[in-house]
Structures are given as structure tokens and as C-alpha cells.
Coordinates of C-alpha atoms in Angstrom, one line a residue:
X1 CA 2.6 5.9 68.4
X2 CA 0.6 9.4 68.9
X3 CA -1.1 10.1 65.7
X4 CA 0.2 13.7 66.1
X5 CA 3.7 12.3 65.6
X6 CA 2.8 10.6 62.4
X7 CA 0.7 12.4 60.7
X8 CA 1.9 15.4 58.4
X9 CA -1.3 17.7 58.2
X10 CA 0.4 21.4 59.3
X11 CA -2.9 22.8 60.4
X12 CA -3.6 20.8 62.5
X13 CA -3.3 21.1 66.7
X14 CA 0.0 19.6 68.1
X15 CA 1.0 18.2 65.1
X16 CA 4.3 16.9 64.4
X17 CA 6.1 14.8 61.2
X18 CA 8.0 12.4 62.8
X19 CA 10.2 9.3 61.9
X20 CA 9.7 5.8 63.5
X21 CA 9.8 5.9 67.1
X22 CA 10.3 9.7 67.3
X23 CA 13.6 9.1 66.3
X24 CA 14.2 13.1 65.5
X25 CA 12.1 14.0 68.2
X26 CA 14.3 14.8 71.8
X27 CA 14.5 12.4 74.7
X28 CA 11.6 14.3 76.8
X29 CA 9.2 14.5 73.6
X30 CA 9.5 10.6 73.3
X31 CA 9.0 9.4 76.4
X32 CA 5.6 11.8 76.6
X33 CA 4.1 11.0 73.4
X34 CA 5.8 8.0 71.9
X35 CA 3.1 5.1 72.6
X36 CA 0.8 7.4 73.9
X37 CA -1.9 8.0 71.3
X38 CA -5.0 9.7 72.5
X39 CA -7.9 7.6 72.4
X40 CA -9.8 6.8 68.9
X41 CA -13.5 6.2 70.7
X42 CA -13.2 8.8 73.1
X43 CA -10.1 11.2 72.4
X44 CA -8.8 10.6 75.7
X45 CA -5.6 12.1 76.4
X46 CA -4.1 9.7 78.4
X47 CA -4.7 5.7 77.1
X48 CA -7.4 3.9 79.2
X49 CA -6.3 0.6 80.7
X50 CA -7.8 -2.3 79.1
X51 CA -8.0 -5.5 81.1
X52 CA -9.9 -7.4 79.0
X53 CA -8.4 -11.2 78.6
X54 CA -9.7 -12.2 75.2
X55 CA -11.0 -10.4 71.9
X56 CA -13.7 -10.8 69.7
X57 CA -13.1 -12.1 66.5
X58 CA -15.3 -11.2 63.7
X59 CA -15.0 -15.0 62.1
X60 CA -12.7 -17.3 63.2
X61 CA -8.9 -15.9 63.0
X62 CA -10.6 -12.7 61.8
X63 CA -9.2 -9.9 64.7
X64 CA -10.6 -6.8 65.1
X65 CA -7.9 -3.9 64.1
X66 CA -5.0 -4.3 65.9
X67 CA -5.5 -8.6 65.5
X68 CA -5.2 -8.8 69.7
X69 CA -6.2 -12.3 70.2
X70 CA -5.7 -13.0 74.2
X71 CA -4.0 -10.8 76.4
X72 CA -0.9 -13.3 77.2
X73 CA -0.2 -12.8 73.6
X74 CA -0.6 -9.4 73.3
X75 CA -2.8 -6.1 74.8
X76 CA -3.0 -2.6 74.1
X77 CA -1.2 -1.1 77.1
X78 CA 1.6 -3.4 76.7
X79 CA 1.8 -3.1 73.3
X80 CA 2.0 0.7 73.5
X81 CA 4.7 0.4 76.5
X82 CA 7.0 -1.3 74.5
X83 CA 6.8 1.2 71.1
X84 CA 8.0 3.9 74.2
X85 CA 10.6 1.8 75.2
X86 CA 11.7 1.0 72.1
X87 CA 12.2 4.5 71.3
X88 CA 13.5 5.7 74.3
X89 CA 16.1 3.4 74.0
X90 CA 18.1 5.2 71.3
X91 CA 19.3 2.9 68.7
X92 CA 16.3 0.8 69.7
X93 CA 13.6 -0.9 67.3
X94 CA 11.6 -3.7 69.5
X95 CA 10.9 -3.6 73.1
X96 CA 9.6 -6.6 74.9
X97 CA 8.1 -6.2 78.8
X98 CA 8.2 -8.7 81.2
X99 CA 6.6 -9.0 84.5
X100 CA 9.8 -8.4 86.3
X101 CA 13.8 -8.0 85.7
X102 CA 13.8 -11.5 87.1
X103 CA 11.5 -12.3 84.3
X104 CA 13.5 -10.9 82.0
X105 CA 17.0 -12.8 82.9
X106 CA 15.5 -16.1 82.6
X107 CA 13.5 -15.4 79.4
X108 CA 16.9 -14.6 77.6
X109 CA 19.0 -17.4 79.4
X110 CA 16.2 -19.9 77.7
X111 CA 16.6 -18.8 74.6
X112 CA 20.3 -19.5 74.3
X113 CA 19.3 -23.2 74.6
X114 CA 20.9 -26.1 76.4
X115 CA 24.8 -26.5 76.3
X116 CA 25.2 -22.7 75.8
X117 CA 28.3 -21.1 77.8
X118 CA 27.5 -17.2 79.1
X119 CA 30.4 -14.7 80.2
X120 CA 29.2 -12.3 82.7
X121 CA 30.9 -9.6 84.7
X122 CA 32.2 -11.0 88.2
X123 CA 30.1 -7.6 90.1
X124 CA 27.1 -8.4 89.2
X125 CA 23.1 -8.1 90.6
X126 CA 23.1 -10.8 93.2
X127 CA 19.5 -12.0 91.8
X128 CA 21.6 -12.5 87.9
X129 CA 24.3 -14.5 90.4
X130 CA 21.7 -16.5 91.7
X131 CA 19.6 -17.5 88.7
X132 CA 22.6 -18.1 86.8
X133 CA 24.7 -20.3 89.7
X134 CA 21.4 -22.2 90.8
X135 CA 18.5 -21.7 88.2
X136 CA 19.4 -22.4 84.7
X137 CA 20.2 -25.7 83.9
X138 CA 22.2 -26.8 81.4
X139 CA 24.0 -23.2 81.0
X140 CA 27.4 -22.5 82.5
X141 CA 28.5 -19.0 83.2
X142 CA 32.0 -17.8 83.8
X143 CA 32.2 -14.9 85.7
X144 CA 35.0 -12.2 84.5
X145 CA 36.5 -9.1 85.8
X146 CA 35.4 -7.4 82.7
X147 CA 36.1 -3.9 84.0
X148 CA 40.0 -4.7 84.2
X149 CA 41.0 -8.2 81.9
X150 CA 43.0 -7.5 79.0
X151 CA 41.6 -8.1 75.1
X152 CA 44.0 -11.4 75.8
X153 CA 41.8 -12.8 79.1
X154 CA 38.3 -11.8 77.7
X155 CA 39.1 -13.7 74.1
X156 CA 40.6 -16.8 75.9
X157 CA 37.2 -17.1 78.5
X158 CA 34.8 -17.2 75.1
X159 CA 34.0 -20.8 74.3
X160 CA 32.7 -22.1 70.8
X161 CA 29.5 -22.4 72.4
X162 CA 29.8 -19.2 74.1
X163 CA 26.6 -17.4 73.4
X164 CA 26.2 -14.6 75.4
X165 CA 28.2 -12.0 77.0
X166 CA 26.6 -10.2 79.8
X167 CA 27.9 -7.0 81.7
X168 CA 26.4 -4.0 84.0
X169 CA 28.1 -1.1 83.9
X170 CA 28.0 0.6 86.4
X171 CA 28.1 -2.6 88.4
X172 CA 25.9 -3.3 91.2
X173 CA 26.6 -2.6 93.8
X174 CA 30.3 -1.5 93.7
X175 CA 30.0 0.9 90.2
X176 CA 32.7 -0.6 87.9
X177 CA 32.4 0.7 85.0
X178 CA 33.5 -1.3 81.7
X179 CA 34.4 0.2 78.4
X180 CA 31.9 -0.7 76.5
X181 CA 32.4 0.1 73.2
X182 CA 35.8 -1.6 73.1
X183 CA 34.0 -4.9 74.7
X184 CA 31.6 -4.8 71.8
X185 CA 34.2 -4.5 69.0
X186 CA 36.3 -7.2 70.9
X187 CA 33.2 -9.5 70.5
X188 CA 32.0 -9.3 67.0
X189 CA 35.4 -9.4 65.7
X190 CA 35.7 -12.7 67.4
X191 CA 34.2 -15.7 65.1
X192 CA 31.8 -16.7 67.3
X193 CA 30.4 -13.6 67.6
X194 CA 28.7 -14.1 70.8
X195 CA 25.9 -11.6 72.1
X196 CA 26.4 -8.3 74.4
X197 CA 23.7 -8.0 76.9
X198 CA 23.7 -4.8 78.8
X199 CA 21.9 -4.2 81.6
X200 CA 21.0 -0.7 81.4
X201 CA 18.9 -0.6 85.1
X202 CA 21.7 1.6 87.0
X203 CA 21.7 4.7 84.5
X204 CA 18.1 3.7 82.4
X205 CA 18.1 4.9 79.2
X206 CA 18.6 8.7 79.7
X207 CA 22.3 8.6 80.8
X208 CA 23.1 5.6 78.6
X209 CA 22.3 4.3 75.0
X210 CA 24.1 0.8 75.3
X211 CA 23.0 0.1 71.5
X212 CA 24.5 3.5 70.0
X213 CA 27.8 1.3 71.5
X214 CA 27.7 -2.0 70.3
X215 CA 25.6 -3.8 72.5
X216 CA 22.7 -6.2 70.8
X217 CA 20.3 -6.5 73.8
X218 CA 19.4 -3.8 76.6
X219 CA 18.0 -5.2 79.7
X220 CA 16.1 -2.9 82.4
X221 CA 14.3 -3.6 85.5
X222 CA 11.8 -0.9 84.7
X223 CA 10.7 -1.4 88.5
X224 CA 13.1 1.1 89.0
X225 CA 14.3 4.6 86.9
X226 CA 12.1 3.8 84.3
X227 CA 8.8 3.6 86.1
X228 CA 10.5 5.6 88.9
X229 CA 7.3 5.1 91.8
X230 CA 8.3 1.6 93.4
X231 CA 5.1 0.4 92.6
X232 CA 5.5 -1.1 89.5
X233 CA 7.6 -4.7 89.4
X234 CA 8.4 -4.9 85.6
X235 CA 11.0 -5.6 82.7
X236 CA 12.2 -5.2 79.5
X237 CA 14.4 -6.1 76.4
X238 CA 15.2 -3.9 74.3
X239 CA 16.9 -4.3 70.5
X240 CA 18.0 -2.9 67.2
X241 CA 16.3 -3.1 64.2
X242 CA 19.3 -5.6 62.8
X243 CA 18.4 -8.4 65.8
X244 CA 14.7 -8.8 64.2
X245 CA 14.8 -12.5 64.3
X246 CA 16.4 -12.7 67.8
X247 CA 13.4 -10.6 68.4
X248 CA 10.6 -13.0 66.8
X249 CA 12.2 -15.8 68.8
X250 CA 12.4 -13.5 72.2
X251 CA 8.7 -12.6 71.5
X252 CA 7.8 -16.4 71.1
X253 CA 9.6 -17.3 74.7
X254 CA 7.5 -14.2 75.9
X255 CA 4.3 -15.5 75.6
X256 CA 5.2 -19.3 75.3
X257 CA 6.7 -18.7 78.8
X258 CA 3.8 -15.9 79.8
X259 CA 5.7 -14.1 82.7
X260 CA 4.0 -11.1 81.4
X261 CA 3.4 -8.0 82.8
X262 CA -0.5 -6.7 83.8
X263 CA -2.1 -3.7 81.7
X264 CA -2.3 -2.1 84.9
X265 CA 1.5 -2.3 85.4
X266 CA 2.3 -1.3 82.1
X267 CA -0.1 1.8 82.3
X268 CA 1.7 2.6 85.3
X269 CA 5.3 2.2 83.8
X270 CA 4.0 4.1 80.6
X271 CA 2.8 7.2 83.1
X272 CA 6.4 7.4 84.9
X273 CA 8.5 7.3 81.9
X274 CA 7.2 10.8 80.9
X275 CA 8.9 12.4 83.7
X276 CA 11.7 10.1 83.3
X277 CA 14.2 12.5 82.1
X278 CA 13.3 15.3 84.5
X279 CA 13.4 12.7 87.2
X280 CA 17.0 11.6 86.3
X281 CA 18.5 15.0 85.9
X282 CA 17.2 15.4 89.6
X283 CA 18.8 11.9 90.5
X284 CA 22.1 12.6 89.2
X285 CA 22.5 16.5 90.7
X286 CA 21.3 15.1 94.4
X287 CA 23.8 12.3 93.5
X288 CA 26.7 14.2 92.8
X289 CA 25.5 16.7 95.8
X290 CA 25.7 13.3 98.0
X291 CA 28.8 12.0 97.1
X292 CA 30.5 15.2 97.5
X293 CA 29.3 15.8 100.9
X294 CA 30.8 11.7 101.6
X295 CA 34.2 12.8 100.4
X296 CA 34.5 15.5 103.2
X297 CA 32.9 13.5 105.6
X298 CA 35.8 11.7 108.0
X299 CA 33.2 8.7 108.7
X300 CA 33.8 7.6 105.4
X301 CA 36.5 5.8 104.0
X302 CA 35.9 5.7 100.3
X303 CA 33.0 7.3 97.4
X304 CA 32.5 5.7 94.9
X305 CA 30.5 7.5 92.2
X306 CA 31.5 7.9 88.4
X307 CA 30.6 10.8 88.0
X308 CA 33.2 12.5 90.7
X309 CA 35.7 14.6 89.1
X310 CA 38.4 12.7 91.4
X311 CA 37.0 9.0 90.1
X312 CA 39.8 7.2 88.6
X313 CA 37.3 6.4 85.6
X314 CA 35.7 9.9 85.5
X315 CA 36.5 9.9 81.5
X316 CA 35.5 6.5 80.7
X317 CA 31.8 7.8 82.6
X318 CA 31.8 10.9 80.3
X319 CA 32.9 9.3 76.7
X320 CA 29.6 6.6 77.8
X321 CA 27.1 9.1 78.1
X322 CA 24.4 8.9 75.6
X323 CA 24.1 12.0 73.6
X324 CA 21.3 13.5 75.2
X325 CA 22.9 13.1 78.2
X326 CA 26.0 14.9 77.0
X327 CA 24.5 17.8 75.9
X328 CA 22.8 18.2 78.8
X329 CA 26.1 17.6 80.9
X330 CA 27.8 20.4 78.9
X331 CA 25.4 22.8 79.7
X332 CA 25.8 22.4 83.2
X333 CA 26.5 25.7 84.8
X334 CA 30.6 25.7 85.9
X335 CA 30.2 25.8 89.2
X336 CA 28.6 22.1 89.2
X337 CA 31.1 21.2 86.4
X338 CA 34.2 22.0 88.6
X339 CA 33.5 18.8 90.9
X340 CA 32.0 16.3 88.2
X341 CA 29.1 15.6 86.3
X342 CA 25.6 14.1 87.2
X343 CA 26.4 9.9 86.2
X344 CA 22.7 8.4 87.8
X345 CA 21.5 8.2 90.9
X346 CA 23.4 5.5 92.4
X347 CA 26.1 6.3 95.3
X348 CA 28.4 4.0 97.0
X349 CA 30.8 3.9 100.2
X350 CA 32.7 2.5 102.6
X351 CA 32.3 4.1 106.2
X352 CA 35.0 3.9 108.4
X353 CA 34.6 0.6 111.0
X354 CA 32.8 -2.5 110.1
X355 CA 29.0 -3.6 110.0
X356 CA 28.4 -2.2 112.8
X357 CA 28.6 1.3 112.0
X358 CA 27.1 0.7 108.9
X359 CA 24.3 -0.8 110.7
X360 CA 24.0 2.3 113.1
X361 CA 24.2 4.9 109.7
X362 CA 21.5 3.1 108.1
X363 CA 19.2 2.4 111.2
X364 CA 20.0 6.8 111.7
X365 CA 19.1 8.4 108.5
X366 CA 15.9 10.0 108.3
X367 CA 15.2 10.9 104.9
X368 CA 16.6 8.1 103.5
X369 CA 14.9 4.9 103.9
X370 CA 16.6 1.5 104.7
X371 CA 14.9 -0.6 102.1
X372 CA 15.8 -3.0 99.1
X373 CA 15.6 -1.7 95.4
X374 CA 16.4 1.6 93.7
X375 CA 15.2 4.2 91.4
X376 CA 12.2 5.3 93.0
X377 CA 11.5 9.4 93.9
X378 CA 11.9 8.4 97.4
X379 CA 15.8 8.0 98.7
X380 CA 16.8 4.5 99.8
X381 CA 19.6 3.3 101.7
X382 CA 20.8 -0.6 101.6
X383 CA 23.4 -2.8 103.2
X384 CA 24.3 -5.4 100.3
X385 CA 26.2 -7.6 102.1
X386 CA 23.5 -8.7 104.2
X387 CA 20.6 -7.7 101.6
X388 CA 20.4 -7.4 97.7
X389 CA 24.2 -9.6 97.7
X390 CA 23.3 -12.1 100.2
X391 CA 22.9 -14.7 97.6
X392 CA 27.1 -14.2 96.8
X393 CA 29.1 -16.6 98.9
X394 CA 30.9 -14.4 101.5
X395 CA 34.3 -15.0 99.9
X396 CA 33.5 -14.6 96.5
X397 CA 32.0 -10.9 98.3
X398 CA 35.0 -10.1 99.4
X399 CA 36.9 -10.1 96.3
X400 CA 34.9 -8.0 95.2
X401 CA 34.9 -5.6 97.5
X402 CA 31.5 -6.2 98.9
X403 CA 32.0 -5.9 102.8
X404 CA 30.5 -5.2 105.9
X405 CA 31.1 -1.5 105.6
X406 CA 29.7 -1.1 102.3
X407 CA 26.6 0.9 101.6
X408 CA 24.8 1.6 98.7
X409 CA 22.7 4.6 98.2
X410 CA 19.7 5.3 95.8
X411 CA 19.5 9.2 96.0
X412 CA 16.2 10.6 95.2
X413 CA 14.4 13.5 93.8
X414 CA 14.1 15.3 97.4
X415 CA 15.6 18.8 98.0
X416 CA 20.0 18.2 98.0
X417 CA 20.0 20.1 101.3
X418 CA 17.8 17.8 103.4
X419 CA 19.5 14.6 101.3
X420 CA 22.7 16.1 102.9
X421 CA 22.2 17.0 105.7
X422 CA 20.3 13.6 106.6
X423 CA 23.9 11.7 105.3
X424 CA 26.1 13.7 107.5
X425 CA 23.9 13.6 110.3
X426 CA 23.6 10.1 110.4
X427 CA 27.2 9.4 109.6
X428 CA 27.6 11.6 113.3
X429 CA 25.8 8.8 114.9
X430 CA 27.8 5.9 113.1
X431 CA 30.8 7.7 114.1
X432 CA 29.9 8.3 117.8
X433 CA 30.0 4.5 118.1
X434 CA 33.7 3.7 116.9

């Protein structure tokens, strides 16, 4: 952490008394100087990136003052990534960075241990589907429709060697959104207890605070909102201060396993997560811009976007925002408020035909780009059916809604007026071909 947000001298420049983690500091102030501690040799503002593999000891298992040994183990950009992430997480005490989301999912799936049983939602990231269906063996996951099962069907899937219940909410790519606090409550009243995992990637931790609700372990693809440039392929766990053995034994899979991220990467990450809450402020009004200009569109058969004052779950969306988030929400000028609220950057729909005119919209947008992955500045358009959900059988797609005339939207940070204007124009050309 920044010495100026430790120390307690008044006089000094840009000093500020702070708890652990910046915990009464505000979102924005955290993500710029939690982690980010100027440099001691040469008072450099920003951290230099140190690539260095090994460390000098000054006898043998004497470390030099931080104790970094070898960089698998530890290093100082990573290090200082995961004190931000830890506190930008709210409720958050340890962060641990992997070198991608994918990383991330099998790091935690190991540590359950053979013969463990994991609940997961049914909408899930087709890469989870796949690592969980074909990759981990020895671990069985059952896959529920957590968004709409009864306490009665949730507490009759958990096994006594259930270990781990894992949800996204919003769901990719269809945006089902799961009451999480009650899910959580369900869980640890049960008496096996078993783990909530959140994946946080869809709303990162401005718009969300998974902890603050129960959950024990946020995950995030920080390839996306959190580092926000799609040039970073990175992820992270993230948990409360009450999990600190789950913690030591995560950390020991983390460098036992060593799918660890670069110092480069983690700079990187570390640079775009002080814009991250100006950046999703800018995601979630082009978002809601979007989606409103999709509802009046008659191309499009369905929005899907929480954050619509006409979604079905519009309240659930608001009572989950973290507080930060709130506050900001409520003082939204009216005008913006009358149709909604900013809920992330993610938009869904259905256009009206099949593949085909999704395949003409997404070949005719200009602004947006028809590319895999989210979260970046740059707006990105996808087909999951055929791309980030090909790994779900086509049947099991269907059921959940995943069709040919889906089409998932990442709206960026570019001006709303060219973001909507590109939609509609291309949804012209989709509709020309009906």
C-alpha cells in the first residue's frame, strides 16, 4: 500500500490516515493508490516493473526486505496487484492473480480435492462448462437453474461431499441474475456448509461487492473490466479476511501449480484499474443508451439488460448493487433514471430471424467489432452460439435460450451517439435480408 495512505504525519504532501486496504477511502481513491506506492530508491510515481526471476539472499534463507525468493513464488508487481485487488473488492482481505480466468477455475477446482461434488448455475461461461464437463477429473458438477429453483431444489442438489457452489450473476451470455444474498444464507445454514464462488467478471467489482453478500470467493477474469485494454490475459481470487486458511492453501496451489501471471501483465492490470471506475460508469450509460435504442428497434425481438426499467428483475439488479454503485445510481440525473439504471456494460438480444440475420448484423456494424471477449474500451459484438458457447452441446443451448439469433454485446467507452447509431444501422442491413 502507498505510504501516503499509511502514514499519519499531517504536514506532509498527499498524506492520508487510512485503514487496511483503504477501506475508508472511496472506490476511485483505492483503485489509484492502493498497491501503488511510489518508489523507495527512486520516488517514482508510478511502480517500475521488475522482471527479475530470483533474489539475492544475504545468507542462506536470509531475504532482502520484502523475503521475495523467486518470482513463481512471489514478485513485487504481483504482490502489489493483489493488495489493489484485494481492496477493491469490498469486503475483500487476500487477492491472488493468476495468469488467466482459465487459470483461475482450475486452481480452485483442485483444491476441492478428489471426490468433491460442485453445483454450478446451468448459464454459465462456456470455458467453466468445458473445464468442468471434460477437464477436472474426479469432480462432478451438477448444473442448476439457480436463477429460478426453489430453496427446496437447491438444498436437495447439495451432496455430503458437495464442496462448492458456483454461480455468475449476471450470466453469460443470457444475464440471469440470481439472488444472491438469499443463495448465500441458503448455503451456510445448510450443514455442509459448502462454498459460494462468484464470478464477478460481468459487473467487476465497481457495480458488485459479492462478499458484502455472502459469498466466500470472488473470481474475475481481470482480462476484461478490471484491466479494461484487451491486452492483458489475467485472473484473480479474491477473499474475506474470515477464509484465511482457504487462502494459505489457494496460495500454495498458486505457486505449486505456477500458472502465474508476468510482472509485465500485472503492471499493466495495476495501470487500468485506476480508471476502472470511470471506465465503468461510461460502460453502463452507453449500455443502457444501447439497450434502449434495441427496444425500439423492430429488428429485435427481445433486450435483455438488467438494468432496463422494463426488466422483469430490474429490483433484484438494484438491491445487488454494491454501495458505491448505489450512490452513484441515485445521483443519476432523472431523465436517465426514468428508463433504468446503468447495471455493466454487457447487452444482450434476440434479432428477429435466425443466424442468418445475426450473421449479417454482426458482419454490418462498424463501431463495434465482431470479436471474442469483453470489457475492453473498444465495443465488441459476438455470436455465442457459434463462438464463446460452442463448447455447450446444441441442445443443452437451447434450453437455455442460447440460439442462433442471440447476440451478445460488450458496449464500450465510445461516444453513445456513434454506439447507436452503429446498432441501428446495422440492424437496417439484418433486416433488409428477412
Amino acid at each position: 500500500m502507498s505510504p501516503s495512505l499509511l502514514s499519519v504525519h499531517p504536514h506532509a504532501n498527499g498524506v492520508v490516515h487510512s485503514k487496511k486496504h483503504g477501506e475508508d477511502l472511496g472506490f476511485g481513491t483505492r483503485a489509484i493508490h492502493v498497491g501503488s506506492a511510489a518508489n523507495k530508491e527512486t520516488g517514482a510515481v508510478i511502480p517500475p516493473i521488475s522482471l527479475s526471476t530470483t533474489y539475492k539472499q544475504d545468507a542462506i534463507g536470509v531475504h532482502q526486505m520484502e523475503g521475495f525468493e523467486y518470482s513463481r513464488s512471489g514478485n513485487p508487481n504481483r504482490d502489489a496487484f493483489e493488495e489493489t485487488l484485494a481492496s477493491l473488492e469490498a469486503g475483500g482481505a487476500y487477492g491472488l492473480a493468476f495468469a488467466s480466468g482459465s487459470a483461475t477455475t482450475a486452481t480452485v477446482v483442485q483444491s476441492l480435492g478428489p471426490g468433491a461434488h460442485i453445483i454450478s448455475v446451468n448459464d454459465v461461461y462456456g470455458g467453466t462448462f468445458r473445464y468442468m464437463t471434460k477437464v477436472a477429473a474426479g469432480v462432478e458438477t451438477t448444473f442448476v437453474d439457480l436463477e429460478n429453483a426453489d430453496d427446496d431444489t437447491i438444498l436437495a442438489a447439495i451432496r455430503p461431499n458437495t464442496k462448492l457452489v458456483w454461480i455468475e450473476t449476471p450470466t453469460n451470455p443470457t444475464l440471469r441474475l440470481i439472488d444472491l444474498r438469499r443463495l448465500a444464507a441458503l448455503l451456510h445454514s445448510h450443514a455442509t456448509s459448502p462454498l459460494l464462488l462468484v464470478d464477478n467478471t460481468f459487473l467487476s467489482p465497481f457495480y458488485s461487492s459479492p462478499l458484502l453478500l455472502g459469498a466466500d470467493l470472488v473470481l474475475h477474469s481481470l482480462t476484461k473490466y478490471v484491466n479494461g485494454h484487451s491486452d492483458v490475459v489475467m485472473g484473480a481470487l479474491i477473499l474475506p479476511a474470515h477464509h484465511s486458511a482457504l487462502h494459505a492453501s489457494l496460495r500454495f496451489l498458486q505457486n505449486a501449480i505456477g500458472a502465474v501471471p508476468s510482472p509485465h501483465d500485472c503492471w499493466l492490470a495495476q495501470r487500468g484499474t485506476k480508471t476502472l471506475h470511470l471506465r465503468m460508469r461510461a460502460h453502463g450509460l452507453n449500455a443502457l443508451a444501447v439497450a434502449r435504442a434495441l427496444q425500439t428497434h423492430p429488428a429485435v425481438q427481445d433486450v435483455v439488460y438488467p438494468g432496463l426499467a422494463t426488466h422483469p428483475k430490474n429490483d433484484l439488479a438494484y438491491a445487488s448493487l454494491a454501495p458505491h454503485a448505489k450512490a452513484w445510481v441515485d445521483g443519476l440525473p432523472p431523465d436517465v433514471r426514468a428508463h433504468g439504471f446503468p447495471y455493466g456494460g454487457m447487452v444482450a438480444f434476440r434479432i428477429r430471424g435466425s443466424e442468418t440475420q445475426a450473421e449479417k448484423f454482426l458482419t454490418s456494424t462498424r463501431v463495434f467489432t465482431l470479436a471474442e471477449s469483453l470489457g475492453g474500451v473498444e465495443s465488441l459484438a459476438e455470436h455465442p452460439a457459434r463462438m464463446t458457447h460452442g463448447s455447450i452441446p446444441e441442445k443443452e443451448r437451447a434450453l437455455l435460450g442460447i440460439g442462433g439469433n442471440l447476440i451478445r454485446l460488450s458496449v464500450g467507452v465510445e461516444e453513445a451517439e456513434d454506439l447507436v447509431r452503429d446498432v441501428r444501422q446495422a440492424l437496417d442491413v439484418a433486416a433488409a435480408t428477412v
